[in-house]
Amino acid sequence: MPSIFTPEQQLAYERDGYVLVRSLFDQEEIAILRRAIETDPQLHASLYDRRDSSGKSTRMATWNHPGESVYGLAARSHRVVDTMESMLGGEVYHYHSKLTAKEPLEGGAWEWHQDYGYWYHNGCVFPYMASVMLALDKTTRENGCLQVIRGSHHAGRVEHGVLPGEQVGADPRRVDEMLKTLELVYCEMEPGDGLFFHSNVMHRSDQNRSPNRRWTVLFCYNAARNNPYREHHHPQYTPLSKVNDDAIKIAGVRYSEDSEDYFRKNFSNPPELKKTMSPT
């Protein structure tokens, strides 16, 4: 099946590094996904926290292989995978997925970073990688929607280091210079909207200062031709079996496989990144 992008959206992706697709999944599908993620006992047992510099945390769960859960079916759907293959110029595989949950009035911020700032250290030689963020809730400035720097992927990979708190982030001086000339965009989304973005797009999110939670799930992909040269905590090339776009509605609420190793039990920053970045 072809990419869901129009020619104009494909040009926007190449120019800006991201495309926001409204109603990527409809409300029936989102209701199924939300219920599964809210009630999956294995997922909730695997949740971990990533704290920002003030001590507030984003709750997360991470899984490497999509499997037969409804969120695995979403990650394997033609509308997502075929679009990713168009974006990245060939066959892709599922690199990992994750839930990012910012709870009301408590959810932490996420510092400026590029995904390839992390994934480079996993043995991926080229930035032939991208993600789609799917909104399970309404995401706004107040509850910590994703922010992107338009066109920042053209800068290439920026050095990353461990920042105060428990996060790895981009060199603050580089980010400051980008913000002098490039546009900061708040990607506010309705449930079901999907934000496709390049692995070198600089992005962050604020704390959730609202009474409304902000849950999103991200599906991340790597080009098959960009197979990591070393084993790491995310998988090397694994063929991806696509499913029809009606798979979620057919499956209904379906949890992750009953396997102890489906979810990652712990998650560490790249071991090479130990030095705290200085804002100068």
Short mmCIF file of C-alpha atoms in Angstrom, two decimals:
data_model
loop_
_atom_site.label_atom_id
_atom_site.label_comp_id
_atom_site.label_asym_id
_atom_site.label_seq_id
_atom_site.Cartn_x
_atom_site.Cartn_y
_atom_site.Cartn_z
CA MET A 1 0.00 0.00 0.00
CA PRO A 2 1.21 3.56 -0.58
CA SER A 3 2.22 6.12 2.01
CA ILE A 4 -0.66 8.08 3.53
CA PHE A 5 1.30 11.29 2.93
CA THR A 6 0.17 13.58 0.18
CA PRO A 7 2.96 14.94 -2.05
CA GLU A 8 2.75 18.17 -0.05
CA GLN A 9 3.18 16.31 3.23
CA GLN A 10 6.16 14.40 1.88
CA LEU A 11 7.79 17.71 0.92
CA ALA A 12 6.96 19.08 4.36
CA TYR A 13 8.63 16.07 5.99
CA GLU A 14 11.79 16.61 3.97
CA ARG A 15 11.78 20.35 4.69
CA ASP A 16 10.59 20.44 8.32
CA GLY A 17 11.48 16.98 9.58
CA TYR A 18 7.97 16.17 10.80
CA VAL A 19 4.36 15.86 9.67
CA LEU A 20 1.27 15.94 11.88
CA VAL A 21 -1.48 13.65 10.54
CA ARG A 22 -4.92 14.31 12.00
CA SER A 23 -7.04 11.24 12.87
CA LEU A 24 -4.33 8.74 11.99
CA PHE A 25 -6.41 6.33 14.09
CA ASP A 26 -10.12 6.87 14.56
CA GLN A 27 -11.93 7.18 17.88
CA GLU A 28 -13.03 3.54 18.00
CA GLU A 29 -9.43 2.43 17.51
CA ILE A 30 -8.13 4.88 20.10
CA ALA A 31 -10.72 3.67 22.62
CA ILE A 32 -9.47 0.09 22.11
CA LEU A 33 -5.81 1.11 22.36
CA ARG A 34 -6.40 3.27 25.42
CA ARG A 35 -8.30 0.53 27.25
CA ALA A 36 -5.66 -2.09 26.47
CA ILE A 37 -2.80 0.11 27.61
CA GLU A 38 -4.65 1.23 30.74
CA THR A 39 -5.46 -2.33 31.84
CA ASP A 40 -2.59 -4.52 30.56
CA PRO A 41 -1.12 -5.98 33.79
CA GLN A 42 2.28 -6.77 32.26
CA LEU A 43 2.63 -3.27 30.87
CA HIS A 44 1.87 -1.70 34.23
CA ALA A 45 4.27 -4.03 36.00
CA SER A 46 7.03 -2.84 33.66
CA LEU A 47 6.55 0.92 34.13
CA TYR A 48 9.62 2.92 35.12
CA ASP A 49 10.26 6.62 35.78
CA ARG A 50 12.52 9.13 34.06
CA ARG A 51 12.97 12.18 36.26
CA ASP A 52 13.66 15.71 35.09
CA SER A 53 15.99 18.17 36.83
CA SER A 54 13.26 19.15 39.33
CA GLY A 55 12.54 15.54 40.29
CA LYS A 56 9.23 15.17 38.48
CA SER A 57 8.91 12.06 36.36
CA THR A 58 7.51 10.76 33.10
CA ARG A 59 6.26 7.18 33.51
CA MET A 60 7.33 4.89 30.69
CA ALA A 61 7.09 1.34 29.40
CA THR A 62 9.23 0.07 26.51
CA TRP A 63 8.99 -3.00 24.29
CA ASN A 64 11.24 -4.09 21.42
CA HIS A 65 8.99 -6.33 19.32
CA PRO A 66 5.43 -5.42 18.40
CA GLY A 67 3.83 -8.84 18.73
CA GLU A 68 0.07 -9.43 18.60
CA SER A 69 -1.14 -6.88 21.16
CA VAL A 70 -3.40 -4.16 19.80
CA TYR A 71 -0.60 -1.63 20.17
CA GLY A 72 1.63 -4.10 18.30
CA LEU A 73 -0.98 -4.27 15.55
CA ALA A 74 -1.04 -0.46 15.39
CA ALA A 75 2.75 -0.42 14.94
CA ARG A 76 2.48 -3.04 12.17
CA SER A 77 -0.42 -1.40 10.32
CA HIS A 78 0.01 -0.54 6.66
CA ARG A 79 -0.90 3.11 7.25
CA VAL A 80 2.08 3.49 9.59
CA VAL A 81 4.68 1.10 8.16
CA ASP A 82 4.16 1.96 4.49
CA THR A 83 4.44 5.65 5.35
CA MET A 84 7.64 4.99 7.28
CA GLU A 85 9.07 3.08 4.32
CA SER A 86 8.33 6.03 2.06
CA MET A 87 9.91 8.43 4.57
CA LEU A 88 13.05 6.31 4.99
CA GLY A 89 13.41 5.11 1.41
CA GLY A 90 12.96 1.35 1.76
CA GLU A 91 12.12 -1.55 4.05
CA VAL A 92 11.93 -0.74 7.75
CA TYR A 93 11.69 -2.80 10.91
CA HIS A 94 10.27 -2.07 14.36
CA TYR A 95 13.06 -0.67 16.52
CA HIS A 96 10.96 -0.32 19.66
CA SER A 97 7.78 1.22 21.05
CA LYS A 98 7.11 3.03 24.28
CA LEU A 99 4.36 4.52 26.37
CA THR A 100 5.09 7.99 27.77
CA ALA A 101 2.68 8.93 30.54
CA LYS A 102 2.61 12.39 32.12
CA GLU A 103 0.21 12.29 35.03
CA PRO A 104 -1.90 15.33 36.01
CA LEU A 105 0.10 18.03 37.82
CA GLU A 106 2.96 15.56 38.33
CA GLY A 107 4.31 14.58 34.91
CA GLY A 108 7.89 15.62 34.33
CA ALA A 109 9.55 17.51 31.50
CA TRP A 110 11.72 15.93 28.83
CA GLU A 111 14.82 17.84 27.82
CA TRP A 112 15.85 18.84 24.28
CA HIS A 113 17.20 15.83 22.41
CA GLN A 114 17.34 14.00 19.10
CA ASP A 115 16.42 10.32 19.06
CA TYR A 116 19.48 9.63 16.92
CA GLY A 117 21.49 11.30 19.65
CA TYR A 118 20.78 8.09 21.58
CA TRP A 119 20.50 5.57 18.76
CA TYR A 120 23.86 6.50 17.23
CA HIS A 121 25.46 4.88 20.27
CA ASN A 122 23.47 1.69 19.68
CA GLY A 123 25.47 0.98 16.52
CA CYS A 124 23.15 2.58 13.94
CA VAL A 125 25.56 4.17 11.46
CA PHE A 126 23.04 6.30 9.56
CA PRO A 127 20.06 8.35 10.79
CA TYR A 128 17.68 6.34 8.59
CA MET A 129 15.30 6.20 11.52
CA ALA A 130 11.99 7.83 12.45
CA SER A 131 9.10 7.67 14.89
CA VAL A 132 5.41 8.34 15.05
CA MET A 133 3.87 9.66 18.25
CA LEU A 134 0.24 8.64 18.66
CA ALA A 135 -1.87 10.72 21.04
CA LEU A 136 -4.05 8.66 23.39
CA ASP A 137 -5.18 11.84 25.16
CA LYS A 138 -5.54 15.43 24.10
CA THR A 139 -2.05 16.97 24.23
CA THR A 140 -1.71 20.71 24.86
CA ARG A 141 0.87 23.24 25.95
CA GLU A 142 -0.52 22.96 29.46
CA ASN A 143 -0.14 19.18 29.83
CA GLY A 144 3.21 18.86 28.07
CA CYS A 145 2.69 18.35 24.34
CA LEU A 146 5.71 17.61 22.18
CA GLN A 147 7.71 20.62 21.00
CA VAL A 148 9.87 20.46 17.89
CA ILE A 149 12.36 22.80 16.24
CA ARG A 150 11.23 23.00 12.63
CA GLY A 151 13.97 21.99 10.20
CA SER A 152 16.47 21.06 12.93
CA HIS A 153 17.12 17.65 11.34
CA HIS A 154 19.19 19.44 8.70
CA ALA A 155 21.80 20.21 11.38
CA GLY A 156 22.73 16.53 11.65
CA ARG A 157 23.50 14.75 14.89
CA VAL A 158 24.30 16.96 17.87
CA GLU A 159 26.42 15.79 20.80
CA HIS A 160 24.39 14.54 23.77
CA GLY A 161 25.32 14.09 27.41
CA VAL A 162 23.80 13.27 30.78
CA LEU A 163 21.93 16.26 32.18
CA PRO A 164 20.81 16.98 35.76
CA GLY A 165 18.11 14.48 36.67
CA GLU A 166 17.98 11.13 34.86
CA GLN A 167 17.95 12.15 31.21
CA VAL A 168 20.33 12.43 28.29
CA GLY A 169 19.96 15.65 26.32
CA ALA A 170 21.46 17.67 23.50
CA ASP A 171 24.25 20.22 23.89
CA PRO A 172 22.35 23.28 25.22
CA ARG A 173 24.54 25.73 23.30
CA ARG A 174 23.67 24.06 20.00
CA VAL A 175 19.98 24.11 20.87
CA ASP A 176 20.16 27.81 21.75
CA GLU A 177 21.77 28.57 18.39
CA MET A 178 19.06 26.61 16.55
CA LEU A 179 16.34 28.55 18.34
CA LYS A 180 17.81 31.84 17.12
CA THR A 181 16.96 31.02 13.51
CA LEU A 182 14.49 28.11 13.49
CA GLU A 183 10.85 28.01 14.58
CA LEU A 184 9.75 26.38 17.82
CA VAL A 185 6.47 24.50 17.22
CA TYR A 186 4.08 23.20 19.89
CA CYS A 187 2.50 20.04 18.45
CA GLU A 188 -0.90 20.06 20.11
CA MET A 189 -2.83 16.90 19.23
CA GLU A 190 -6.24 15.33 19.60
CA PRO A 191 -6.62 11.64 20.51
CA GLY A 192 -5.85 9.63 17.39
CA ASP A 193 -3.54 12.20 15.80
CA GLY A 194 -0.09 10.99 14.78
CA LEU A 195 3.14 12.99 14.56
CA PHE A 196 5.71 11.44 12.20
CA PHE A 197 9.21 12.81 12.77
CA HIS A 198 12.82 12.28 11.68
CA SER A 199 15.33 10.91 14.19
CA ASN A 200 17.42 14.09 14.04
CA VAL A 201 14.55 16.51 14.76
CA MET A 202 15.24 18.33 18.03
CA HIS A 203 12.30 17.89 20.40
CA ARG A 204 11.27 18.17 24.04
CA SER A 205 8.19 18.47 26.26
CA ASP A 206 7.24 20.47 29.34
CA GLN A 207 5.94 19.26 32.66
CA ASN A 208 2.24 18.52 32.93
CA ARG A 209 0.90 21.54 34.82
CA SER A 210 -2.73 20.74 34.09
CA PRO A 211 -5.37 18.52 35.77
CA ASN A 212 -5.45 16.37 32.60
CA ARG A 213 -3.14 13.46 31.98
CA ARG A 214 -1.04 13.25 28.79
CA TRP A 215 -0.47 9.71 27.55
CA THR A 216 1.12 9.02 24.18
CA VAL A 217 2.58 5.91 22.58
CA LEU A 218 5.54 6.08 20.19
CA PHE A 219 6.39 3.57 17.47
CA CYS A 220 10.03 3.80 16.35
CA TYR A 221 11.54 2.33 13.18
CA ASN A 222 14.93 1.73 11.61
CA ALA A 223 15.70 1.13 7.94
CA ALA A 224 16.54 -2.51 7.24
CA ARG A 225 19.69 -1.36 5.42
CA ASN A 226 20.80 0.44 8.61
CA ASN A 227 21.14 -2.73 10.70
CA PRO A 228 23.16 -1.91 13.86
CA TYR A 229 26.69 -3.22 13.76
CA ARG A 230 26.55 -4.36 17.38
CA GLU A 231 24.01 -5.90 19.71
CA HIS A 232 22.36 -3.47 22.06
CA HIS A 233 19.20 -3.14 24.15
CA HIS A 234 17.11 -2.48 21.01
CA PRO A 235 16.92 -5.11 18.27
CA GLN A 236 18.92 -5.63 15.15
CA TYR A 237 17.07 -6.15 11.89
CA THR A 238 13.96 -8.27 12.43
CA PRO A 239 11.53 -8.68 9.51
CA LEU A 240 8.25 -6.88 10.18
CA SER A 241 4.95 -8.52 9.29
CA LYS A 242 2.46 -5.82 8.28
CA VAL A 243 -1.25 -6.10 9.07
CA ASN A 244 -4.31 -4.59 7.46
CA ASP A 245 -5.60 -1.32 8.79
CA ASP A 246 -8.73 -2.97 10.22
CA ALA A 247 -6.68 -5.27 12.48
CA ILE A 248 -7.26 -3.27 15.68
CA LYS A 249 -11.04 -3.30 15.35
CA ILE A 250 -11.03 -7.02 14.53
CA ALA A 251 -8.78 -7.88 17.50
CA GLY A 252 -10.47 -5.69 20.10
CA VAL A 253 -8.72 -5.25 23.45
CA ARG A 254 -5.75 -7.60 23.25
CA TYR A 255 -2.86 -7.49 25.69
CA SER A 256 0.82 -8.16 25.19
CA GLU A 257 2.09 -11.70 25.02
CA ASP A 258 2.38 -13.59 28.29
CA SER A 259 6.15 -13.44 28.28
CA GLU A 260 8.53 -12.22 30.95
CA ASP A 261 10.81 -10.58 28.40
CA TYR A 262 8.19 -8.79 26.28
CA PHE A 263 8.72 -5.51 28.13
CA ARG A 264 12.11 -4.21 29.07
CA LYS A 265 12.51 -4.54 32.84
CA ASN A 266 15.01 -1.72 33.02
CA PHE A 267 16.21 0.98 30.73
CA SER A 268 19.59 2.67 30.84
CA ASN A 269 20.99 5.62 28.99
CA PRO A 270 23.77 4.85 26.50
CA PRO A 271 26.78 3.88 28.63
CA GLU A 272 29.16 6.13 26.70
CA LEU A 273 27.28 9.24 27.82
CA LYS A 274 28.48 9.80 31.35
CA LYS A 275 29.69 13.38 31.37
CA THR A 276 27.17 16.02 32.38
CA MET A 277 26.62 18.61 29.65
CA SER A 278 27.45 22.20 30.47
CA PRO A 279 25.16 24.99 29.25
CA THR A 280 28.24 26.76 27.95
#
